[in-house]
């Protein structure tokens, strides 16, 4: 892969992660009443038309019975119109605005405004007012797009499933009634063979039928990237040549059939592993390879070129010892800078608490005993460590949480690790 491409992939990895985190944040916001506004503006819309619609919503909102809700809704609408003034047009992907008074405990509310430029174009124009934000169209964008159909088969057994993102999903496993071939000669043997081939043909036909049933709806939704076929013997080639599946699906078969050791769930795993060259572009193999490389280093007697845990990795990053920083997308931690307004004392800390909860631990200041300690800066730890890595020209890889390797990485290493350029001590 060229360096430019690699960089692009790295930043799209991070962009996707950031988008996901923002949606998570919005998902947690609640209004004390129907007062949170979601506004979807697709490409091609005139901003002034949208503003006119908001003005009409504004005059309707003045009829809301509850005084506080009325004030909150009209306030949100004003803010939405103000925000829209920054845009000449909705751009190629459209604009989504989330605005409103969020409940922050007790009777209190706080005005919040979020503008999101979606990663892929939105198609709907929508004004939505509710006690939570309307996020479904954006959440749908996060669904993994690499969705492959998987089939492993021989004369005895077949398994059909999907590779969705990094996860293998078994849909069905079938056993055949095809007798094993035998080698005796003679008249009856030939008749037996004809009968056997007849049963085998029905079996292949059935695999094709079931595969069509499973894959066709995904193809019609435009959500099937391709189909990979495998199995232990020559049956898979025979099955493909004779086109037992729907012909539209046949056009989606990727590359040559793949050899596997099994035809059950393990066969599907084999298939994905052995189809490596076919899938490499989509990041799966890269992720597996990286975790395996890291595990090999960790397994070395002297600890190899590996670091894990936040403290060790942070130290290695700061001295420029990290070749590749590996982070799990499951990480939910913030790096906070606490500061005392009174004496200037500061301290950086990492927490998995809500920062506002964390802040309560602080007063008084450990240095001057004044009650003036507050959060001065707050940054997501994935973001913070990635920034240090980039300043040291270290690579960054964010690992998904739903592959076997990603799961292992999260459970055994807390989701923070690095492959090193040199040993640190
Ligand atoms: Zn102080």
mmCIF file of C-alpha atoms and ligand atoms in Angstrom:
data_model
loop_
_atom_site.group_PDB
_atom_site.id
_atom_site.type_symbol
_atom_site.label_atom_id
_atom_site.label_comp_id
_atom_site.label_asym_id
_atom_site.label_seq_id
_atom_site.Cartn_x
_atom_site.Cartn_y
_atom_site.Cartn_z
ATOM 1 C CA UNK A 1 0.000 0.000 0.000
ATOM 2 C CA UNK A 2 1.278 3.473 -0.857
ATOM 3 C CA UNK A 3 1.943 5.828 2.046
ATOM 4 C CA UNK A 4 -0.762 8.245 0.927
ATOM 5 C CA UNK A 5 -3.343 5.488 0.882
ATOM 6 C CA UNK A 6 -2.243 4.286 4.272
ATOM 7 C CA UNK A 7 -2.617 7.746 5.693
ATOM 8 C CA UNK A 8 -6.062 8.094 4.195
ATOM 9 C CA UNK A 9 -7.146 4.815 5.703
ATOM 10 C CA UNK A 10 -5.728 5.801 9.064
ATOM 11 C CA UNK A 11 -7.597 9.092 9.136
ATOM 12 C CA UNK A 12 -10.841 7.505 7.950
ATOM 13 C CA UNK A 13 -10.441 4.996 10.798
ATOM 14 C CA UNK A 14 -10.292 7.889 13.202
ATOM 15 C CA UNK A 15 -13.054 9.867 11.517
ATOM 16 C CA UNK A 16 -15.349 6.867 11.822
ATOM 17 C CA UNK A 17 -14.457 6.488 15.481
ATOM 18 C CA UNK A 18 -15.123 10.164 16.167
ATOM 19 C CA UNK A 19 -18.443 10.051 14.332
ATOM 20 C CA UNK A 20 -19.469 7.030 16.386
ATOM 21 C CA UNK A 21 -18.556 8.737 19.646
ATOM 22 C CA UNK A 22 -20.509 11.874 18.742
ATOM 23 C CA UNK A 23 -23.624 9.832 18.027
ATOM 24 C CA UNK A 24 -23.165 8.048 21.337
ATOM 25 C CA UNK A 25 -22.993 11.399 23.092
ATOM 26 C CA UNK A 26 -26.136 12.644 21.333
ATOM 27 C CA UNK A 27 -27.927 9.386 22.120
ATOM 28 C CA UNK A 28 -27.487 10.105 25.845
ATOM 29 C CA UNK A 29 -29.024 13.563 25.731
ATOM 30 C CA UNK A 30 -32.567 13.863 27.086
ATOM 31 C CA UNK A 31 -34.958 16.772 27.164
ATOM 32 C CA UNK A 32 -37.246 17.202 30.187
ATOM 33 C CA UNK A 33 -40.078 17.633 27.652
ATOM 34 C CA UNK A 34 -40.615 17.527 23.878
ATOM 35 C CA UNK A 35 -38.045 20.199 23.248
ATOM 36 C CA UNK A 36 -35.052 18.660 21.441
ATOM 37 C CA UNK A 37 -34.907 19.545 17.762
ATOM 38 C CA UNK A 38 -33.305 17.418 15.052
ATOM 39 C CA UNK A 39 -33.018 18.997 11.627
ATOM 40 C CA UNK A 40 -31.859 17.054 8.541
ATOM 41 C CA UNK A 41 -31.054 19.106 5.460
ATOM 42 C CA UNK A 42 -30.098 17.088 2.373
ATOM 43 C CA UNK A 43 -27.813 18.309 -0.448
ATOM 44 C CA UNK A 44 -29.564 20.580 -2.936
ATOM 45 C CA UNK A 45 -31.882 22.290 -0.425
ATOM 46 C CA UNK A 46 -31.992 26.067 -0.242
ATOM 47 C CA UNK A 47 -30.976 27.258 3.217
ATOM 48 C CA UNK A 48 -33.477 30.158 3.099
ATOM 49 C CA UNK A 49 -36.337 27.709 2.520
ATOM 50 C CA UNK A 50 -35.287 25.767 5.591
ATOM 51 C CA UNK A 51 -35.096 28.974 7.627
ATOM 52 C CA UNK A 52 -38.624 29.866 6.451
ATOM 53 C CA UNK A 53 -39.844 26.478 7.670
ATOM 54 C CA UNK A 54 -38.190 27.072 11.049
ATOM 55 C CA UNK A 55 -39.884 30.472 11.295
ATOM 56 C CA UNK A 56 -43.247 28.845 10.803
ATOM 57 C CA UNK A 57 -42.391 26.226 13.455
ATOM 58 C CA UNK A 58 -41.434 29.143 15.695
ATOM 59 C CA UNK A 59 -44.829 30.811 15.458
ATOM 60 C CA UNK A 60 -46.588 27.476 16.067
ATOM 61 C CA UNK A 61 -44.368 26.829 19.094
ATOM 62 C CA UNK A 62 -45.712 29.985 20.717
ATOM 63 C CA UNK A 63 -48.974 28.108 21.287
ATOM 64 C CA UNK A 64 -47.315 25.448 23.465
ATOM 65 C CA UNK A 65 -49.189 25.390 26.800
ATOM 66 C CA UNK A 66 -46.265 24.820 29.166
ATOM 67 C CA UNK A 67 -44.434 28.119 29.506
ATOM 68 C CA UNK A 68 -41.023 26.534 30.105
ATOM 69 C CA UNK A 69 -41.364 24.108 27.174
ATOM 70 C CA UNK A 70 -42.494 26.971 24.945
ATOM 71 C CA UNK A 71 -39.451 29.016 25.942
ATOM 72 C CA UNK A 72 -37.118 26.070 25.408
ATOM 73 C CA UNK A 73 -38.509 25.184 21.973
ATOM 74 C CA UNK A 74 -38.483 28.745 20.655
ATOM 75 C CA UNK A 75 -34.970 29.204 22.086
ATOM 76 C CA UNK A 76 -33.814 26.060 20.265
ATOM 77 C CA UNK A 77 -35.397 27.254 17.015
ATOM 78 C CA UNK A 78 -33.634 30.603 17.308
ATOM 79 C CA UNK A 79 -30.347 28.825 17.822
ATOM 80 C CA UNK A 80 -30.994 26.547 14.832
ATOM 81 C CA UNK A 81 -31.688 29.552 12.581
ATOM 82 C CA UNK A 82 -28.584 31.293 13.898
ATOM 83 C CA UNK A 83 -26.486 28.177 13.191
ATOM 84 C CA UNK A 84 -27.837 27.903 9.651
ATOM 85 C CA UNK A 85 -26.624 31.412 8.871
ATOM 86 C CA UNK A 86 -23.066 30.021 8.800
ATOM 87 C CA UNK A 87 -23.911 27.939 5.719
ATOM 88 C CA UNK A 88 -24.393 29.068 2.130
ATOM 89 C CA UNK A 89 -25.697 25.642 1.121
ATOM 90 C CA UNK A 90 -25.893 22.127 2.619
ATOM 91 C CA UNK A 91 -22.794 20.902 0.721
ATOM 92 C CA UNK A 92 -22.378 17.461 -0.863
ATOM 93 C CA UNK A 93 -23.408 15.438 2.192
ATOM 94 C CA UNK A 94 -26.039 17.697 3.726
ATOM 95 C CA UNK A 95 -26.120 19.136 7.238
ATOM 96 C CA UNK A 96 -27.705 17.787 10.408
ATOM 97 C CA UNK A 97 -28.352 20.071 13.364
ATOM 98 C CA UNK A 98 -29.244 18.918 16.869
ATOM 99 C CA UNK A 99 -30.281 21.658 19.217
ATOM 100 C CA UNK A 100 -32.230 22.062 22.439
ATOM 101 C CA UNK A 101 -32.281 22.366 26.187
ATOM 102 C CA UNK A 102 -30.972 19.154 27.694
ATOM 103 C CA UNK A 103 -31.928 18.034 31.185
ATOM 104 C CA UNK A 104 -28.921 18.148 33.507
ATOM 105 C CA UNK A 105 -30.544 17.050 36.768
ATOM 106 C CA UNK A 106 -33.098 18.630 39.030
ATOM 107 C CA UNK A 107 -35.111 21.253 37.201
ATOM 108 C CA UNK A 108 -32.032 22.488 35.397
ATOM 109 C CA UNK A 109 -31.477 22.470 31.647
ATOM 110 C CA UNK A 110 -28.609 23.500 29.442
ATOM 111 C CA UNK A 111 -28.728 24.634 25.834
ATOM 112 C CA UNK A 112 -26.757 22.427 23.485
ATOM 113 C CA UNK A 113 -26.123 22.784 19.736
ATOM 114 C CA UNK A 114 -24.414 20.164 17.546
ATOM 115 C CA UNK A 115 -23.758 20.392 13.835
ATOM 116 C CA UNK A 116 -22.883 17.180 12.016
ATOM 117 C CA UNK A 117 -21.679 16.850 8.445
ATOM 118 C CA UNK A 118 -22.479 13.195 7.734
ATOM 119 C CA UNK A 119 -19.812 10.864 6.285
ATOM 120 C CA UNK A 120 -22.128 9.884 3.419
ATOM 121 C CA UNK A 121 -24.905 11.988 1.852
ATOM 122 C CA UNK A 122 -28.268 12.088 3.588
ATOM 123 C CA UNK A 123 -31.415 11.859 1.496
ATOM 124 C CA UNK A 124 -34.155 13.037 3.820
ATOM 125 C CA UNK A 125 -35.387 16.498 4.765
ATOM 126 C CA UNK A 126 -36.714 16.280 8.280
ATOM 127 C CA UNK A 127 -37.733 18.520 11.152
ATOM 128 C CA UNK A 128 -38.239 16.501 14.333
ATOM 129 C CA UNK A 129 -39.063 17.693 17.841
ATOM 130 C CA UNK A 130 -39.040 15.170 20.683
ATOM 131 C CA UNK A 131 -37.582 14.497 24.124
ATOM 132 C CA UNK A 132 -34.584 12.811 22.495
ATOM 133 C CA UNK A 133 -32.721 13.426 19.235
ATOM 134 C CA UNK A 134 -33.665 11.590 16.056
ATOM 135 C CA UNK A 135 -30.449 9.731 15.156
ATOM 136 C CA UNK A 136 -31.514 6.655 13.184
ATOM 137 C CA UNK A 137 -30.431 7.884 9.717
ATOM 138 C CA UNK A 138 -26.943 8.657 11.019
ATOM 139 C CA UNK A 139 -26.704 5.458 13.032
ATOM 140 C CA UNK A 140 -27.538 3.488 9.886
ATOM 141 C CA UNK A 141 -24.408 4.968 8.299
ATOM 142 C CA UNK A 142 -22.333 3.285 10.964
ATOM 143 C CA UNK A 143 -23.467 -0.187 10.061
ATOM 144 C CA UNK A 144 -20.493 -2.004 8.647
ATOM 145 C CA UNK A 145 -20.647 -1.861 4.873
ATOM 146 C CA UNK A 146 -18.447 -4.803 4.236
ATOM 147 C CA UNK A 147 -20.989 -7.527 4.163
ATOM 148 C CA UNK A 148 -19.981 -10.723 2.364
ATOM 149 C CA UNK A 149 -21.905 -13.903 1.777
ATOM 150 C CA UNK A 150 -20.000 -17.039 2.806
ATOM 151 C CA UNK A 151 -20.543 -20.639 1.667
ATOM 152 C CA UNK A 152 -18.490 -23.714 2.481
ATOM 153 C CA UNK A 153 -19.581 -27.034 1.038
ATOM 154 C CA UNK A 154 -18.763 -30.566 0.044
ATOM 155 C CA UNK A 155 -20.907 -33.610 -0.700
ATOM 156 C CA UNK A 156 -21.772 -34.169 2.973
ATOM 157 C CA UNK A 157 -22.294 -30.785 4.532
ATOM 158 C CA UNK A 158 -22.737 -27.089 3.767
ATOM 159 C CA UNK A 159 -22.705 -23.945 5.912
ATOM 160 C CA UNK A 160 -23.939 -20.555 4.824
ATOM 161 C CA UNK A 161 -23.324 -17.287 6.616
ATOM 162 C CA UNK A 162 -22.102 -13.727 6.452
ATOM 163 C CA UNK A 163 -18.993 -11.778 7.221
ATOM 164 C CA UNK A 164 -20.408 -8.522 8.594
ATOM 165 C CA UNK A 165 -17.706 -6.050 9.346
ATOM 166 C CA UNK A 166 -15.273 -8.189 11.267
ATOM 167 C CA UNK A 167 -17.783 -10.696 12.606
ATOM 168 C CA UNK A 168 -18.719 -14.065 11.155
ATOM 169 C CA UNK A 169 -22.414 -14.911 11.383
ATOM 170 C CA UNK A 170 -23.620 -18.479 10.719
ATOM 171 C CA UNK A 171 -27.059 -18.520 9.092
ATOM 172 C CA UNK A 172 -27.550 -22.207 8.438
ATOM 173 C CA UNK A 173 -25.786 -25.567 8.478
ATOM 174 C CA UNK A 174 -27.095 -28.445 6.355
ATOM 175 C CA UNK A 175 -26.252 -32.156 6.125
ATOM 176 C CA UNK A 176 -26.728 -34.127 2.903
ATOM 177 C CA UNK A 177 -27.999 -37.676 2.298
ATOM 178 C CA UNK A 178 -25.414 -38.299 -0.401
ATOM 179 C CA UNK A 179 -23.796 -41.724 0.111
ATOM 180 C CA UNK A 180 -20.016 -41.916 0.047
ATOM 181 C CA UNK A 181 -18.538 -42.965 -3.281
ATOM 182 C CA UNK A 182 -17.313 -46.531 -3.432
ATOM 183 C CA UNK A 183 -15.021 -48.206 -5.849
ATOM 184 C CA UNK A 184 -16.564 -51.611 -6.616
ATOM 185 C CA UNK A 185 -17.165 -52.220 -10.320
ATOM 186 C CA UNK A 186 -20.008 -53.996 -12.105
ATOM 187 C CA UNK A 187 -23.545 -53.359 -13.258
ATOM 188 C CA UNK A 188 -25.133 -52.655 -9.878
ATOM 189 C CA UNK A 189 -22.286 -50.352 -8.939
ATOM 190 C CA UNK A 190 -22.927 -48.237 -12.016
ATOM 191 C CA UNK A 191 -26.606 -48.044 -11.225
ATOM 192 C CA UNK A 192 -25.756 -47.132 -7.632
ATOM 193 C CA UNK A 193 -23.485 -44.422 -8.955
ATOM 194 C CA UNK A 194 -26.246 -42.929 -11.121
ATOM 195 C CA UNK A 195 -28.586 -42.848 -8.147
ATOM 196 C CA UNK A 196 -25.856 -41.304 -6.019
ATOM 197 C CA UNK A 197 -25.204 -38.588 -8.581
ATOM 198 C CA UNK A 198 -28.904 -37.903 -8.734
ATOM 199 C CA UNK A 199 -29.015 -37.386 -4.957
ATOM 200 C CA UNK A 200 -25.859 -35.274 -5.134
ATOM 201 C CA UNK A 201 -27.416 -33.103 -7.823
ATOM 202 C CA UNK A 202 -30.457 -32.510 -5.613
ATOM 203 C CA UNK A 203 -28.112 -31.642 -2.734
ATOM 204 C CA UNK A 204 -26.206 -29.095 -4.823
ATOM 205 C CA UNK A 205 -29.491 -27.685 -6.039
ATOM 206 C CA UNK A 206 -30.676 -27.309 -2.442
ATOM 207 C CA UNK A 207 -27.505 -25.485 -1.391
ATOM 208 C CA UNK A 208 -28.065 -23.110 -4.295
ATOM 209 C CA UNK A 209 -31.672 -22.562 -3.337
ATOM 210 C CA UNK A 210 -30.923 -21.852 0.326
ATOM 211 C CA UNK A 211 -27.973 -19.609 -0.559
ATOM 212 C CA UNK A 212 -30.246 -17.652 -2.911
ATOM 213 C CA UNK A 213 -32.856 -17.301 -0.184
ATOM 214 C CA UNK A 214 -30.242 -16.026 2.282
ATOM 215 C CA UNK A 215 -28.246 -13.721 -0.011
ATOM 216 C CA UNK A 216 -30.802 -12.344 -2.465
ATOM 217 C CA UNK A 217 -32.572 -9.955 -0.054
ATOM 218 C CA UNK A 218 -29.205 -8.437 0.936
ATOM 219 C CA UNK A 219 -28.274 -8.053 -2.716
ATOM 220 C CA UNK A 220 -31.568 -6.320 -3.451
ATOM 221 C CA UNK A 221 -31.006 -3.906 -0.574
ATOM 222 C CA UNK A 222 -27.615 -3.136 -2.120
ATOM 223 C CA UNK A 223 -25.900 -4.450 0.986
ATOM 224 C CA UNK A 224 -24.017 -7.461 -0.354
ATOM 225 C CA UNK A 225 -20.450 -6.714 -1.378
ATOM 226 C CA UNK A 226 -19.663 -10.163 -2.669
ATOM 227 C CA UNK A 227 -19.795 -13.906 -2.062
ATOM 228 C CA UNK A 228 -16.891 -16.148 -1.156
ATOM 229 C CA UNK A 229 -17.153 -19.887 -1.772
ATOM 230 C CA UNK A 230 -14.958 -22.578 -0.266
ATOM 231 C CA UNK A 231 -14.675 -26.185 0.823
ATOM 232 C CA UNK A 232 -12.216 -29.026 1.319
ATOM 233 C CA UNK A 233 -12.334 -30.795 -2.071
ATOM 234 C CA UNK A 234 -13.150 -30.303 -5.738
ATOM 235 C CA UNK A 235 -16.925 -30.211 -5.051
ATOM 236 C CA UNK A 236 -16.916 -26.421 -4.672
ATOM 237 C CA UNK A 237 -15.513 -25.963 -8.205
ATOM 238 C CA UNK A 238 -18.097 -28.371 -9.602
ATOM 239 C CA UNK A 239 -20.862 -26.567 -7.723
ATOM 240 C CA UNK A 240 -19.755 -23.181 -9.057
ATOM 241 C CA UNK A 241 -19.346 -24.336 -12.661
ATOM 242 C CA UNK A 242 -22.864 -25.704 -12.718
ATOM 243 C CA UNK A 243 -24.419 -22.512 -11.330
ATOM 244 C CA UNK A 244 -26.851 -23.850 -8.782
ATOM 245 C CA UNK A 245 -27.399 -20.397 -7.316
ATOM 246 C CA UNK A 246 -29.367 -17.420 -8.692
ATOM 247 C CA UNK A 247 -27.431 -16.006 -11.678
ATOM 248 C CA UNK A 248 -27.346 -12.470 -10.248
ATOM 249 C CA UNK A 249 -25.638 -13.871 -7.179
ATOM 250 C CA UNK A 250 -23.162 -15.768 -9.340
ATOM 251 C CA UNK A 251 -21.949 -12.459 -10.723
ATOM 252 C CA UNK A 252 -21.043 -11.451 -7.159
ATOM 253 C CA UNK A 253 -18.684 -14.334 -6.467
ATOM 254 C CA UNK A 254 -15.251 -12.992 -5.572
ATOM 255 C CA UNK A 255 -12.162 -14.645 -7.056
ATOM 256 C CA UNK A 256 -11.501 -18.364 -7.125
ATOM 257 C CA UNK A 257 -13.033 -20.816 -4.626
ATOM 258 C CA UNK A 258 -11.025 -21.101 -1.449
ATOM 259 C CA UNK A 259 -9.689 -24.308 0.170
ATOM 260 C CA UNK A 260 -10.887 -24.915 3.715
ATOM 261 C CA UNK A 261 -10.398 -27.771 6.166
ATOM 262 C CA UNK A 262 -14.035 -27.978 7.258
ATOM 263 C CA UNK A 263 -17.582 -27.384 6.084
ATOM 264 C CA UNK A 264 -19.115 -26.294 9.404
ATOM 265 C CA UNK A 265 -18.756 -23.062 11.375
ATOM 266 C CA UNK A 266 -14.996 -23.654 11.525
ATOM 267 C CA UNK A 267 -15.113 -23.915 7.752
ATOM 268 C CA UNK A 268 -16.460 -20.366 7.588
ATOM 269 C CA UNK A 269 -13.595 -19.214 9.803
ATOM 270 C CA UNK A 270 -11.129 -21.022 7.560
ATOM 271 C CA UNK A 271 -12.764 -19.425 4.572
ATOM 272 C CA UNK A 272 -12.353 -15.906 5.922
ATOM 273 C CA UNK A 273 -8.746 -16.572 6.962
ATOM 274 C CA UNK A 274 -7.780 -18.206 3.672
ATOM 275 C CA UNK A 275 -9.576 -15.594 1.607
ATOM 276 C CA UNK A 276 -7.058 -13.118 3.055
ATOM 277 C CA UNK A 277 -5.811 -11.728 -0.267
ATOM 278 C CA UNK A 278 -9.431 -11.112 -1.322
ATOM 279 C CA UNK A 279 -10.301 -9.289 1.866
ATOM 280 C CA UNK A 280 -7.071 -7.510 2.628
ATOM 281 C CA UNK A 281 -8.393 -4.256 1.201
ATOM 282 C CA UNK A 282 -11.143 -4.148 3.741
ATOM 283 C CA UNK A 283 -9.014 -4.004 6.812
ATOM 284 C CA UNK A 284 -9.918 -7.301 8.363
ATOM 285 C CA UNK A 285 -6.646 -9.051 7.643
ATOM 286 C CA UNK A 286 -4.682 -5.995 8.569
ATOM 287 C CA UNK A 287 -6.323 -6.019 11.973
ATOM 288 C CA UNK A 288 -5.720 -9.745 12.498
ATOM 289 C CA UNK A 289 -2.113 -9.458 11.304
ATOM 290 C CA UNK A 290 -1.417 -6.542 13.604
ATOM 291 C CA UNK A 291 -2.816 -8.230 16.722
ATOM 292 C CA UNK A 292 -0.949 -11.436 15.867
ATOM 293 C CA UNK A 293 2.259 -9.480 15.381
ATOM 294 C CA UNK A 294 1.739 -7.796 18.752
ATOM 295 C CA UNK A 295 1.010 -11.158 20.435
ATOM 296 C CA UNK A 296 4.207 -12.629 19.004
ATOM 297 C CA UNK A 297 6.210 -9.757 20.499
ATOM 298 C CA UNK A 298 4.493 -10.061 23.886
ATOM 299 C CA UNK A 299 5.195 -13.811 23.864
ATOM 300 C CA UNK A 300 8.935 -13.339 23.477
ATOM 301 C CA UNK A 301 10.945 -14.074 26.576
ATOM 302 C CA UNK A 302 12.354 -10.561 26.937
ATOM 303 C CA UNK A 303 8.957 -8.972 26.284
ATOM 304 C CA UNK A 304 9.878 -8.241 22.674
ATOM 305 C CA UNK A 305 8.984 -5.002 20.953
ATOM 306 C CA UNK A 306 5.670 -4.609 22.720
ATOM 307 C CA UNK A 307 4.149 -2.283 25.297
ATOM 308 C CA UNK A 308 0.696 -2.359 26.831
ATOM 309 C CA UNK A 309 -1.316 -0.536 29.464
ATOM 310 C CA UNK A 310 -1.767 3.201 29.452
ATOM 311 C CA UNK A 311 1.289 4.161 31.523
ATOM 312 C CA UNK A 312 3.762 2.056 29.553
ATOM 313 C CA UNK A 313 2.338 3.023 26.188
ATOM 314 C CA UNK A 314 2.170 6.735 27.041
ATOM 315 C CA UNK A 315 5.794 6.673 28.114
ATOM 316 C CA UNK A 316 6.876 4.881 24.937
ATOM 317 C CA UNK A 317 4.887 7.329 22.812
ATOM 318 C CA UNK A 318 6.462 10.362 24.434
ATOM 319 C CA UNK A 319 10.006 9.167 23.788
ATOM 320 C CA UNK A 320 9.157 8.325 20.172
ATOM 321 C CA UNK A 321 9.575 4.570 20.672
ATOM 322 C CA UNK A 322 6.218 3.577 19.180
ATOM 323 C CA UNK A 323 6.021 2.162 15.695
ATOM 324 C CA UNK A 324 2.279 1.402 15.782
ATOM 325 C CA UNK A 325 -0.148 2.509 18.461
ATOM 326 C CA UNK A 326 -3.026 0.025 18.799
ATOM 327 C CA UNK A 327 -6.257 1.195 20.430
ATOM 328 C CA UNK A 328 -9.584 -0.540 20.892
ATOM 329 C CA UNK A 329 -12.650 1.345 19.736
ATOM 330 C CA UNK A 330 -14.260 0.136 22.962
ATOM 331 C CA UNK A 331 -12.155 2.539 25.030
ATOM 332 C CA UNK A 332 -14.298 5.052 26.905
ATOM 333 C CA UNK A 333 -11.911 7.220 28.849
ATOM 334 C CA UNK A 334 -11.161 10.866 29.104
ATOM 335 C CA UNK A 335 -7.863 12.618 29.737
ATOM 336 C CA UNK A 336 -8.495 15.567 32.010
ATOM 337 C CA UNK A 337 -6.330 18.481 33.006
ATOM 338 C CA UNK A 338 -7.352 19.667 36.463
ATOM 339 C CA UNK A 339 -6.367 23.196 37.372
ATOM 340 C CA UNK A 340 -6.537 25.312 40.504
ATOM 341 C CA UNK A 341 -7.666 28.848 39.714
ATOM 342 C CA UNK A 342 -6.186 30.061 42.939
ATOM 343 C CA UNK A 343 -2.550 28.838 42.902
ATOM 344 C CA UNK A 344 -2.149 27.519 39.359
ATOM 345 C CA UNK A 345 -1.572 23.883 40.399
ATOM 346 C CA UNK A 346 -2.354 21.491 37.533
ATOM 347 C CA UNK A 347 -2.500 17.760 37.110
ATOM 348 C CA UNK A 348 -3.350 15.476 34.198
ATOM 349 C CA UNK A 349 -5.381 12.369 34.876
ATOM 350 C CA UNK A 350 -7.181 9.647 32.995
ATOM 351 C CA UNK A 351 -10.648 8.587 34.096
ATOM 352 C CA UNK A 352 -13.441 6.385 32.894
ATOM 353 C CA UNK A 353 -15.907 8.357 35.021
ATOM 354 C CA UNK A 354 -18.123 11.089 33.688
ATOM 355 C CA UNK A 355 -15.779 14.101 33.951
ATOM 356 C CA UNK A 356 -18.359 16.017 36.007
ATOM 357 C CA UNK A 357 -18.406 13.150 38.523
ATOM 358 C CA UNK A 358 -14.635 13.101 38.498
ATOM 359 C CA UNK A 359 -14.433 16.810 39.227
ATOM 360 C CA UNK A 360 -16.355 16.326 42.480
ATOM 361 C CA UNK A 361 -13.353 14.453 43.899
ATOM 362 C CA UNK A 362 -11.232 17.493 43.708
ATOM 363 C CA UNK A 363 -11.792 20.485 45.916
ATOM 364 C CA UNK A 364 -9.867 21.336 47.946
ATOM 365 C CA UNK A 365 -6.728 21.907 45.919
ATOM 366 C CA UNK A 366 -3.940 19.533 47.079
ATOM 367 C CA UNK A 367 -1.509 22.412 46.896
ATOM 368 C CA UNK A 368 -3.232 25.473 48.426
ATOM 369 C CA UNK A 369 -6.386 23.903 49.930
ATOM 370 C CA UNK A 370 -8.666 26.390 48.156
ATOM 371 C CA UNK A 371 -11.896 25.142 46.585
ATOM 372 C CA UNK A 372 -10.892 26.371 43.149
ATOM 373 C CA UNK A 373 -9.985 23.180 41.278
ATOM 374 C CA UNK A 374 -11.889 22.539 38.048
ATOM 375 C CA UNK A 375 -11.488 20.777 34.735
ATOM 376 C CA UNK A 376 -9.339 22.936 32.520
ATOM 377 C CA UNK A 377 -9.203 20.595 29.524
ATOM 378 C CA UNK A 378 -10.996 17.432 28.583
ATOM 379 C CA UNK A 379 -10.142 15.133 25.679
ATOM 380 C CA UNK A 380 -11.118 11.609 24.648
ATOM 381 C CA UNK A 381 -8.166 9.317 25.317
ATOM 382 C CA UNK A 382 -8.189 7.788 21.826
ATOM 383 C CA UNK A 383 -7.929 11.290 20.438
ATOM 384 C CA UNK A 384 -5.243 12.346 22.889
ATOM 385 C CA UNK A 385 -2.973 9.322 22.398
ATOM 386 C CA UNK A 386 -3.467 9.519 18.618
ATOM 387 C CA UNK A 387 -2.309 13.136 18.660
ATOM 388 C CA UNK A 388 0.888 12.250 20.517
ATOM 389 C CA UNK A 389 1.449 9.360 18.096
ATOM 390 C CA UNK A 390 1.013 11.583 15.065
ATOM 391 C CA UNK A 391 3.428 14.164 16.439
ATOM 392 C CA UNK A 392 6.016 11.354 16.738
ATOM 393 C CA UNK A 393 5.226 9.927 13.284
ATOM 394 C CA UNK A 394 3.915 6.736 14.884
ATOM 395 C CA UNK A 395 1.157 4.857 13.086
ATOM 396 C CA UNK A 396 -2.254 4.549 14.744
ATOM 397 C CA UNK A 397 -4.616 1.635 14.334
ATOM 398 C CA UNK A 398 -8.053 1.496 15.935
ATOM 399 C CA UNK A 399 -9.212 -2.077 16.438
ATOM 400 C CA UNK A 400 -12.867 -3.014 16.200
ATOM 401 C CA UNK A 401 -14.418 -4.670 19.223
ATOM 402 C CA UNK A 402 -16.290 -7.463 17.494
ATOM 403 C CA UNK A 403 -13.634 -9.760 16.003
ATOM 404 C CA UNK A 404 -12.056 -12.565 18.058
ATOM 405 C CA UNK A 405 -8.745 -10.729 17.950
ATOM 406 C CA UNK A 406 -10.347 -7.407 18.885
ATOM 407 C CA UNK A 407 -12.136 -9.020 21.813
ATOM 408 C CA UNK A 408 -8.942 -10.653 23.050
ATOM 409 C CA UNK A 409 -7.083 -7.381 22.688
ATOM 410 C CA UNK A 410 -9.710 -5.578 24.749
ATOM 411 C CA UNK A 411 -9.979 -8.190 27.514
ATOM 412 C CA UNK A 412 -6.327 -9.092 27.914
ATOM 413 C CA UNK A 413 -4.667 -5.733 27.277
ATOM 414 C CA UNK A 414 -7.304 -3.158 28.209
ATOM 415 C CA UNK A 415 -7.432 -1.863 24.659
ATOM 416 C CA UNK A 416 -4.171 0.141 24.768
ATOM 417 C CA UNK A 417 -0.941 -1.279 23.344
ATOM 418 C CA UNK A 418 1.920 -0.572 20.988
ATOM 419 C CA UNK A 419 4.446 -2.259 18.769
ATOM 420 C CA UNK A 420 7.760 -0.547 19.404
ATOM 421 C CA UNK A 421 10.552 0.709 17.213
ATOM 422 C CA UNK A 422 13.082 -0.109 19.927
ATOM 423 C CA UNK A 423 13.050 -1.497 23.416
ATOM 424 C CA UNK A 424 12.461 1.063 26.135
ATOM 425 C CA UNK A 425 14.098 -0.653 29.077
HETATM 426 ZN ZN1 LIG B 1 -4.426 25.633 44.559
#
